Short mmCIF file of N, CA and C and ligand atoms in Angstrom, two decimals:
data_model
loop_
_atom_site.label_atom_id
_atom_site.label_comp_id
_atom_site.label_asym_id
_atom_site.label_seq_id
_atom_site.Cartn_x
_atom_site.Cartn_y
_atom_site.Cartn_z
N UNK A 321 7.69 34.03 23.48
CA UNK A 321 6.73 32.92 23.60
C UNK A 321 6.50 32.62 25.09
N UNK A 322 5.20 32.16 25.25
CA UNK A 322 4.96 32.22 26.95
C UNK A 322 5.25 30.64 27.13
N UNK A 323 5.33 30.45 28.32
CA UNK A 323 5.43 28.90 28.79
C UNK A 323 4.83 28.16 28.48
N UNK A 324 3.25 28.65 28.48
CA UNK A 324 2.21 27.85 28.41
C UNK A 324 2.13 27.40 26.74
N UNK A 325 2.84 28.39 25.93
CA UNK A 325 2.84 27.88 24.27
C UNK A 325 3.79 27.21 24.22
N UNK A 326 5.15 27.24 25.10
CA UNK A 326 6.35 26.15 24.86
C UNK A 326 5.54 25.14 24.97
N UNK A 327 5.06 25.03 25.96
CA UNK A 327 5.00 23.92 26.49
C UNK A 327 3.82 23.05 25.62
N UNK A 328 3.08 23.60 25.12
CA UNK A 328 1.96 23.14 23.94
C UNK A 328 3.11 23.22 22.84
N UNK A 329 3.78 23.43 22.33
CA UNK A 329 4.30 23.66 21.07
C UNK A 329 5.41 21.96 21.50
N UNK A 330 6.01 22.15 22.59
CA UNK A 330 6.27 20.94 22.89
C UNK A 330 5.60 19.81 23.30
N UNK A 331 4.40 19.34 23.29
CA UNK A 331 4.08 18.74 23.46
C UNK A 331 3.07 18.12 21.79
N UNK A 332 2.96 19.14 21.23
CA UNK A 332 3.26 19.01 19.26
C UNK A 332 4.07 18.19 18.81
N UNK A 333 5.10 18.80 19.17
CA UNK A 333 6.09 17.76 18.67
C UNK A 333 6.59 16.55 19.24
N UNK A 334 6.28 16.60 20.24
CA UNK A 334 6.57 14.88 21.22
C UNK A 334 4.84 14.39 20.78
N UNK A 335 3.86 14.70 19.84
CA UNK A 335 2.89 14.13 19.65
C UNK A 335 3.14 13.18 18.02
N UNK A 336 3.70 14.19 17.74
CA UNK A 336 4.42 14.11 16.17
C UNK A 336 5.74 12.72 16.35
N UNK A 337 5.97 12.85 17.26
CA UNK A 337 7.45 12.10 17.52
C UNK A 337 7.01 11.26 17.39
N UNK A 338 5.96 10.63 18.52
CA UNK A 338 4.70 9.39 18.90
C UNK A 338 4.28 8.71 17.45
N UNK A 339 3.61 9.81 16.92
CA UNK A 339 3.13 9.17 15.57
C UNK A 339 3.74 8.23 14.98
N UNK A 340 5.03 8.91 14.95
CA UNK A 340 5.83 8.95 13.55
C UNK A 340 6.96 8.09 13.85
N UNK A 341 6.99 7.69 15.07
CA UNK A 341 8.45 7.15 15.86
C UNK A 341 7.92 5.78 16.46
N UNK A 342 6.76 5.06 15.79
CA UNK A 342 6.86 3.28 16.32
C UNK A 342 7.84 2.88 15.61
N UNK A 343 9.06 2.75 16.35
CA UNK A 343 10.16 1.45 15.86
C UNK A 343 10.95 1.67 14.46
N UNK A 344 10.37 2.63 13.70
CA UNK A 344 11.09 3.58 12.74
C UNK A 344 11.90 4.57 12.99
N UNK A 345 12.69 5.06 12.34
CA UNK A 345 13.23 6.51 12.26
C UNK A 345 12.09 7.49 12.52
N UNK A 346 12.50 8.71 13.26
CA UNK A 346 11.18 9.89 13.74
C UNK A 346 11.80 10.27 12.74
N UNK A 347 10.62 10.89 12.37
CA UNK A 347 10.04 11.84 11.25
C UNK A 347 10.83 12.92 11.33
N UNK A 348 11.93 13.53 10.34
CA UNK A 348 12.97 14.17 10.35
C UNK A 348 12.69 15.72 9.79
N UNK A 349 11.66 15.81 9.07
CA UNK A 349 11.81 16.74 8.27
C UNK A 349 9.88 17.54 8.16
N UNK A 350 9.75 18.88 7.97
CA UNK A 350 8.08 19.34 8.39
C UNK A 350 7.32 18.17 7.42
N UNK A 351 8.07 17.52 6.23
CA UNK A 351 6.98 17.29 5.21
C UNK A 351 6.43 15.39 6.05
N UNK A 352 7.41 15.18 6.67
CA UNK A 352 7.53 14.00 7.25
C UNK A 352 6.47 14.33 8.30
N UNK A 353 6.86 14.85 8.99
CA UNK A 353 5.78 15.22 10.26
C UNK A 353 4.65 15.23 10.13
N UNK A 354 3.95 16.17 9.04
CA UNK A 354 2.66 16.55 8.29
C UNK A 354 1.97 15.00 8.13
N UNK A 355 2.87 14.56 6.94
CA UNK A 355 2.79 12.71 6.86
C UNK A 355 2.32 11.84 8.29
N UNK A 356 3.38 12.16 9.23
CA UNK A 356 2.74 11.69 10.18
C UNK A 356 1.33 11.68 10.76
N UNK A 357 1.31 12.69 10.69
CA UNK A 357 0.36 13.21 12.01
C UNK A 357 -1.54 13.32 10.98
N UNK A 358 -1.02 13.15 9.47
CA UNK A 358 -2.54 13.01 8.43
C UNK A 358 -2.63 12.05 8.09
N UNK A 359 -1.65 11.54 7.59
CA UNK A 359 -1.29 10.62 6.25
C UNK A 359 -1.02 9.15 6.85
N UNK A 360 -0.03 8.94 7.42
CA UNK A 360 0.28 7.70 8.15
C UNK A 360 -0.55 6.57 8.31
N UNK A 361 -1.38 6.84 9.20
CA UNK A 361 -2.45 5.38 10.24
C UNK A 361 -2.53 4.95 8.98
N UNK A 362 -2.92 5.53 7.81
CA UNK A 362 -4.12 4.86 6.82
C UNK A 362 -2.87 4.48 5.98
N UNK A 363 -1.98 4.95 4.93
CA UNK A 363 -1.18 5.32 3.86
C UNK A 363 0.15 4.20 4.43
N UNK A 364 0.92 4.21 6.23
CA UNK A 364 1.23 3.51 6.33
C UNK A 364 2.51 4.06 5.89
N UNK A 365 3.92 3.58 7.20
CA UNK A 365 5.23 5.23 7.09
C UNK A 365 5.84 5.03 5.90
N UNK A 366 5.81 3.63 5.12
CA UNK A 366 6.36 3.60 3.36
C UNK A 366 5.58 3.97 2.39
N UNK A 367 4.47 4.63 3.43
CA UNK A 367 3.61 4.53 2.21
C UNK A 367 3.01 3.53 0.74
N UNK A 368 2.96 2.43 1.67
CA UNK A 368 2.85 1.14 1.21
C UNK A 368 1.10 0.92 0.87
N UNK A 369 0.13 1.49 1.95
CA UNK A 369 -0.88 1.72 2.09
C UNK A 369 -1.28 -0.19 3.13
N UNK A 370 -2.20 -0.52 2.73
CA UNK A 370 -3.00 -1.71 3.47
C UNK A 370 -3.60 -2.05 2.74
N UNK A 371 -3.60 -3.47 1.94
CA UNK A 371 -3.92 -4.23 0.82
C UNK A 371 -5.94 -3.96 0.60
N UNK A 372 -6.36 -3.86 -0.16
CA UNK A 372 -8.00 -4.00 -0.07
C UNK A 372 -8.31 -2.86 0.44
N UNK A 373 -7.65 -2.13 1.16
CA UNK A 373 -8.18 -1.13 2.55
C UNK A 373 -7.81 0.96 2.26
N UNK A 374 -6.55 0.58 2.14
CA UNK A 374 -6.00 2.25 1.63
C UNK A 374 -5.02 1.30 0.46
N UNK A 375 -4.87 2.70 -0.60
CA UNK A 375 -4.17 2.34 -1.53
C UNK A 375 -2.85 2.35 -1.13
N UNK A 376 -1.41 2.10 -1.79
CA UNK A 376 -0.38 2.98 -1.42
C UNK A 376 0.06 3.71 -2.34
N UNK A 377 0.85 4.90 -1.88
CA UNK A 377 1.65 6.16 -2.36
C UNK A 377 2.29 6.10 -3.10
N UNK A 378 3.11 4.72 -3.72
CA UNK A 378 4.04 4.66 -4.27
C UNK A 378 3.57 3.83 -5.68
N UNK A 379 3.60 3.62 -6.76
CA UNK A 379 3.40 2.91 -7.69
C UNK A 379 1.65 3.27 -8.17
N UNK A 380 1.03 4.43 -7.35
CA UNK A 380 -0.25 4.14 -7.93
C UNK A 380 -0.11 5.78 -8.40
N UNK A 381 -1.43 6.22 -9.12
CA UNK A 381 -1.46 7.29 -10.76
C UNK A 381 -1.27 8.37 -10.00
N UNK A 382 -2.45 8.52 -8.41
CA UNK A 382 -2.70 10.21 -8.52
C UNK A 382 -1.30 10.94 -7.63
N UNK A 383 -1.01 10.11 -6.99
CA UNK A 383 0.17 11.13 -5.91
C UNK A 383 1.49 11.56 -6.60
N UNK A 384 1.56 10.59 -8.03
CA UNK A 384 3.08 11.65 -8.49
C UNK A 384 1.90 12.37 -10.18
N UNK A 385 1.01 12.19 -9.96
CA UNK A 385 0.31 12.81 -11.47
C UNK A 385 -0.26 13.86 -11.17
N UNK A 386 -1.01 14.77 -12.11
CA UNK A 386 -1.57 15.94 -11.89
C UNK A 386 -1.22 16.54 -10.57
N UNK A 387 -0.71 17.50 -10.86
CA UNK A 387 -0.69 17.88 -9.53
C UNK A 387 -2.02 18.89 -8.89
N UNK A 388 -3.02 19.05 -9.91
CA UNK A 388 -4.53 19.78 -9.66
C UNK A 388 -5.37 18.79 -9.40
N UNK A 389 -4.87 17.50 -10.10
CA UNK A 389 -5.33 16.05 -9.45
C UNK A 389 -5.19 15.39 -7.95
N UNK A 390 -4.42 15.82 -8.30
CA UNK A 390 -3.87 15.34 -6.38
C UNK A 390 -4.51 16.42 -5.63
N UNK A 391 -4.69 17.33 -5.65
CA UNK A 391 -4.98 18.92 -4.99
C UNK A 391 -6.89 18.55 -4.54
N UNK A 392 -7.36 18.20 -5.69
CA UNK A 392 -8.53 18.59 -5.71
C UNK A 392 -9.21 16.98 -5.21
N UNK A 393 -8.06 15.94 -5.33
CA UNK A 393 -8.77 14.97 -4.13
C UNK A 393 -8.68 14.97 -2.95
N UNK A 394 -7.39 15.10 -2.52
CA UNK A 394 -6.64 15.42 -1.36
C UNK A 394 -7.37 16.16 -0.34
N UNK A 395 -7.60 17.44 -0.82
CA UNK A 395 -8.53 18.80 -0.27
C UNK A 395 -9.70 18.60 -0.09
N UNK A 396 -10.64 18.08 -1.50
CA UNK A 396 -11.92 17.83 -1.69
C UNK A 396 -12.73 16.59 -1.66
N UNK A 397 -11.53 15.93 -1.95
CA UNK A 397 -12.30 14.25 -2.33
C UNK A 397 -12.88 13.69 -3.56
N UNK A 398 -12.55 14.89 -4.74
CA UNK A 398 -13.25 15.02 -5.98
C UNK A 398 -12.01 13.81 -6.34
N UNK A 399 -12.68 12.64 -7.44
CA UNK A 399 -12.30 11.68 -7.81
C UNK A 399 -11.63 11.95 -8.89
N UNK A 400 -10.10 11.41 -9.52
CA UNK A 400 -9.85 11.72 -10.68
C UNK A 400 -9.91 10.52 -11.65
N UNK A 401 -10.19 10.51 -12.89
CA UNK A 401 -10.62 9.55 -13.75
C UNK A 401 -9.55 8.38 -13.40
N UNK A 402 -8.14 8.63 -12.77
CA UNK A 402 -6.82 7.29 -12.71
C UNK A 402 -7.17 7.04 -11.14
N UNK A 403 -8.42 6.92 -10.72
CA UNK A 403 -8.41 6.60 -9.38
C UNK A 403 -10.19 5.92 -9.08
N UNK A 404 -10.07 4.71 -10.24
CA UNK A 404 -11.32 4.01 -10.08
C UNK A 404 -12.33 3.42 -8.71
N UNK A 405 -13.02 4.08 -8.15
CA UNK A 405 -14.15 3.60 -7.33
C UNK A 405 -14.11 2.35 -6.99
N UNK A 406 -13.92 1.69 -6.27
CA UNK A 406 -14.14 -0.13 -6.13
C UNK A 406 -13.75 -0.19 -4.90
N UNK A 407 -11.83 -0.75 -5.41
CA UNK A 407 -11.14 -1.67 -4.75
C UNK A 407 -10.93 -1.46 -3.29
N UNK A 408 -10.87 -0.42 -3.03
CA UNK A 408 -10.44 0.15 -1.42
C UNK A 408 -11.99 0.01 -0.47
N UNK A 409 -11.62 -0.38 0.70
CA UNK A 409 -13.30 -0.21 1.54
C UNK A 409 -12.70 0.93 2.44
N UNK A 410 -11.80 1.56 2.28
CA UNK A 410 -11.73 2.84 3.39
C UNK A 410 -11.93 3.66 2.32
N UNK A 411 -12.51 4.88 3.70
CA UNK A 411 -12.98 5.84 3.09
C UNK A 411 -11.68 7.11 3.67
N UNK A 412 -11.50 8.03 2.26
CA UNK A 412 -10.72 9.12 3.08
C UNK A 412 -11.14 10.44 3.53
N UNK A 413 -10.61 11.29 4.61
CA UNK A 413 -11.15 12.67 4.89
C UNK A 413 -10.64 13.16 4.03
N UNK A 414 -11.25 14.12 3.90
CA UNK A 414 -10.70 15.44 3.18
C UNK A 414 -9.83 16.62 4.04
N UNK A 415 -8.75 17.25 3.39
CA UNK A 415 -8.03 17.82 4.24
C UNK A 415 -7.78 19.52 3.50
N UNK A 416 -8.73 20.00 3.19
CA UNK A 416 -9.16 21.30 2.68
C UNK A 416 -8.61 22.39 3.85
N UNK A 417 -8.40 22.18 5.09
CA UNK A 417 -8.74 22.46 6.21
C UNK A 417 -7.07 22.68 6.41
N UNK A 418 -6.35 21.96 6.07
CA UNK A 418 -4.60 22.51 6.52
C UNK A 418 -4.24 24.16 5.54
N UNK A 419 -3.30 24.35 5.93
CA UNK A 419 -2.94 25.99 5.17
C UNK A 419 -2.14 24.92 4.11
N UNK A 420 -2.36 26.58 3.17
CA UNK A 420 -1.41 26.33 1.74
C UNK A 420 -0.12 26.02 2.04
N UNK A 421 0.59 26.44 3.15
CA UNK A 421 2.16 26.12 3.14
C UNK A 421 1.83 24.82 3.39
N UNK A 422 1.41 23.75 4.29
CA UNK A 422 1.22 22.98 5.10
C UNK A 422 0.53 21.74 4.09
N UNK A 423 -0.29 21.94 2.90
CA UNK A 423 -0.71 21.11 1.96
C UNK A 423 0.74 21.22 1.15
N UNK A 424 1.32 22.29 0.36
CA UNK A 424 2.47 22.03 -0.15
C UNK A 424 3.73 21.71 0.34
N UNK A 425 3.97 21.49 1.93
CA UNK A 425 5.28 20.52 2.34
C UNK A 425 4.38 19.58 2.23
N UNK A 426 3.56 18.71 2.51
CA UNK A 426 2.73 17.51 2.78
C UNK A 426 3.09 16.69 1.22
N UNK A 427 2.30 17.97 0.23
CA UNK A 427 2.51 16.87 -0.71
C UNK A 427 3.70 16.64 -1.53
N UNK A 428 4.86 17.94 -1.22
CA UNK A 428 5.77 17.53 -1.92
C UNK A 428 6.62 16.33 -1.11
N UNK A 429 5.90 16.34 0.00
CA UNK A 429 6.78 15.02 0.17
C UNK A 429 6.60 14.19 -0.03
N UNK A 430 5.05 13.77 -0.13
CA UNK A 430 4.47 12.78 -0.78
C UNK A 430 4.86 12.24 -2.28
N UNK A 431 5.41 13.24 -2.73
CA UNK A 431 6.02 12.98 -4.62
C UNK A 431 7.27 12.93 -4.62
N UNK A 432 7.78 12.81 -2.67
CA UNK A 432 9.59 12.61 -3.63
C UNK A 432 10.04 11.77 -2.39
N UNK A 433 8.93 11.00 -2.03
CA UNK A 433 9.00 9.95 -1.04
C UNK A 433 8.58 8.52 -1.78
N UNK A 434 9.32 7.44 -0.58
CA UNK A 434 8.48 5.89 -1.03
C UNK A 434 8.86 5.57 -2.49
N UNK A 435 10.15 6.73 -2.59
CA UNK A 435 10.02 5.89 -4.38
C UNK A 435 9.96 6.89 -5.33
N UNK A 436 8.96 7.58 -4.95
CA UNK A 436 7.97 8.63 -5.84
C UNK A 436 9.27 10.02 -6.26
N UNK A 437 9.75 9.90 -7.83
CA UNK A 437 9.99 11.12 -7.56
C UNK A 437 9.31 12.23 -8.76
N UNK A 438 8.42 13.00 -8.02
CA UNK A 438 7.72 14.36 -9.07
C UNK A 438 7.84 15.28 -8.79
N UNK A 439 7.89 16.60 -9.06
CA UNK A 439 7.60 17.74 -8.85
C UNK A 439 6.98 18.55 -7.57
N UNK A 440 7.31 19.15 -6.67
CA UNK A 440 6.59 19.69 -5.68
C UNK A 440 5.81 19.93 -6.22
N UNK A 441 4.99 20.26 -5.27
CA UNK A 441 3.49 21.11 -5.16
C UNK A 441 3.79 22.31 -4.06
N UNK A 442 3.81 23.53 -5.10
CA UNK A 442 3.89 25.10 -4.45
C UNK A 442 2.11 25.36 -3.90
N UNK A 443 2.71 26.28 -2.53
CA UNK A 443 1.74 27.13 -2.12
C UNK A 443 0.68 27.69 -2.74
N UNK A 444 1.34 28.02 -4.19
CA UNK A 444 0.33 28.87 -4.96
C UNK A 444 -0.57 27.72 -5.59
N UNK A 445 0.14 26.78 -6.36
CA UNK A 445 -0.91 25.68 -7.07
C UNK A 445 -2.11 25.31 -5.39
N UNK A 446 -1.66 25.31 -4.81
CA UNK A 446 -2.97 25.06 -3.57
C UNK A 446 -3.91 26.00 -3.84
N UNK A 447 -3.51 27.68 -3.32
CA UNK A 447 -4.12 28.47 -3.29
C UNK A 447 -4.89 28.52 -4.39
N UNK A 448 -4.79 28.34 -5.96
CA UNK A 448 -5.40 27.84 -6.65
C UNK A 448 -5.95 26.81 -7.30
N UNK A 449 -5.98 25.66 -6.21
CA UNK A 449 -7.00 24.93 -6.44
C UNK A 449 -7.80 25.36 -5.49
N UNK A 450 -8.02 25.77 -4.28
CA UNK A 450 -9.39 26.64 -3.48
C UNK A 450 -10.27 27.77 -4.02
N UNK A 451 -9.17 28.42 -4.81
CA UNK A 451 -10.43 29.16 -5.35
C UNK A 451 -11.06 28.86 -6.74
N UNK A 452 -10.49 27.96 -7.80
CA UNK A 452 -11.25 26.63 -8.72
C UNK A 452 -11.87 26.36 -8.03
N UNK A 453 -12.04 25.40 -6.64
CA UNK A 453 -13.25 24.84 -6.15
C UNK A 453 -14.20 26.04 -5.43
N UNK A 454 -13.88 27.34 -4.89
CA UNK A 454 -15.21 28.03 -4.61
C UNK A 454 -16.12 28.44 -6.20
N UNK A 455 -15.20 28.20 -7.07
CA UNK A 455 -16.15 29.21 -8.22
C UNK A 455 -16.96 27.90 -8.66
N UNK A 456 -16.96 26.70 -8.53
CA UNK A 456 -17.90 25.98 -8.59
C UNK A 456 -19.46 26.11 -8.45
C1 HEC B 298 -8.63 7.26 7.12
C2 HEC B 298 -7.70 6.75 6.14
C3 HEC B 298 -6.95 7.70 5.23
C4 HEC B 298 -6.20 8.80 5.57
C5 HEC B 298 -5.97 9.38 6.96
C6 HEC B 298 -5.64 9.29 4.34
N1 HEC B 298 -6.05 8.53 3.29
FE1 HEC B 298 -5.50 8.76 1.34
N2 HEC B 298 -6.72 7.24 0.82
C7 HEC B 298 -7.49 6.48 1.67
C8 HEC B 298 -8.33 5.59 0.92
C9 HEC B 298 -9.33 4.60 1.50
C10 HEC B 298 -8.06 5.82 -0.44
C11 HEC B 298 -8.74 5.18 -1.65
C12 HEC B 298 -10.10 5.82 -1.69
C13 HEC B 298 -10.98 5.45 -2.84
O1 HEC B 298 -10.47 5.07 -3.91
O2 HEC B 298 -12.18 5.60 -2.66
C14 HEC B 298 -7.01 6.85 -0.47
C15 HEC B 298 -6.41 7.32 -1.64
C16 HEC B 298 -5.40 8.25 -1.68
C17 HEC B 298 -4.70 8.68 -2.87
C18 HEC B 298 -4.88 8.10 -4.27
C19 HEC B 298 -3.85 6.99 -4.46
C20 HEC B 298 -3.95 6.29 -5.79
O3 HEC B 298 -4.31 5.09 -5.82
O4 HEC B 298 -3.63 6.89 -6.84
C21 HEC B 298 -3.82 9.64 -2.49
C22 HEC B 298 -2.85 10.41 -3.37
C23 HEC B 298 -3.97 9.82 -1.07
N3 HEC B 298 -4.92 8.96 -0.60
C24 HEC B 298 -3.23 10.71 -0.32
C25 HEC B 298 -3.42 10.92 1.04
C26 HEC B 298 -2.71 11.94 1.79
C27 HEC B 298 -1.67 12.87 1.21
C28 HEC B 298 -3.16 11.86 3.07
C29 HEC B 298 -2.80 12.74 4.24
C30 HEC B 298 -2.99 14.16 4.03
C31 HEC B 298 -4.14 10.77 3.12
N4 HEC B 298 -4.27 10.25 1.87
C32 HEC B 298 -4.81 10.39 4.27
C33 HEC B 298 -7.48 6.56 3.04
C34 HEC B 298 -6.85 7.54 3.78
#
């Protein structure tokens, strides 16, 4: 590795630290980090979310349910019937755009965090929800 990637690769992770390290425990683990650095501002590090504004992670349908449910909002933004239109005034990105390893640490941490405990989400269930959504 050349200097110039240490030194970017370190400066990744002292970005990650930042995120993830106001006055909390830093983010210990890749699925934590991921959390950080997507998930956090909005979702909030208990994943508590922000009343009216983002939901939270813990106690609500889609983040420990379907896991093609979670996939295909997460990625796409496609709505699932346990995740009614209204209450929230934020809007979320879509994150289609991270790799399959990188959506499946994300969300299995998301399902065995804050409370939540479900089932990972493997590489492959990603990889196949992308190509469900190209044959659309
Ligand atoms: C810019 C703010 C923002 C970011 C960043 C964000 N979200 Fe969201 N998220 C929202 C909002 C707002 C909603 C509710 C949207 C709606 O119902 O229209 C939501 C809803 C959700 C839900 C559904 C929760 C429920 O009530 O069942 C899940 C799961 C979720 N987000 C996961 C994630 C994950 C995982 C990440 C990081 C990869 C993330 N979000 C990043 C704003 C955000």
């Amino acid at each position: 590795m050349s200097v110039g990637r240490l030194a970017a690769a370190a400066s990744g992770i002292a970005l990650a630290l930042t995120l993830g390290g106001c006055g909390g425990r830093a983010p210990d683990s890749p699925g934590a980090r991921l959390y950080a650095m997507n998930c956090l501002a909005c979702h909030q590090r208990d994943g508590a979310g922000v009343p009216g504004v983002q939901p939270p992670l813990a106690g609500t349908p889609v983040p420990t349910g379907d896991p093609g449910e979670l996939l295909r909002w997460v990625m796409y933004g496609e709505r699932p019937a346990s995740l009614p239109r209204g209450p929230y005034s934020g809007v979320m990105p879509q994150f289609a755009y991270l790799s399959d390893a990188d959506l499946a640490t994300l969300l299995s941490y998301v399902r065995t965090s804050f409370g939540n405990q479900a089932p990972p989400v493997t590489a492959a269930m990603v990889a196949a929800a992308r190509v469900a959504h190209r044959g659309r």
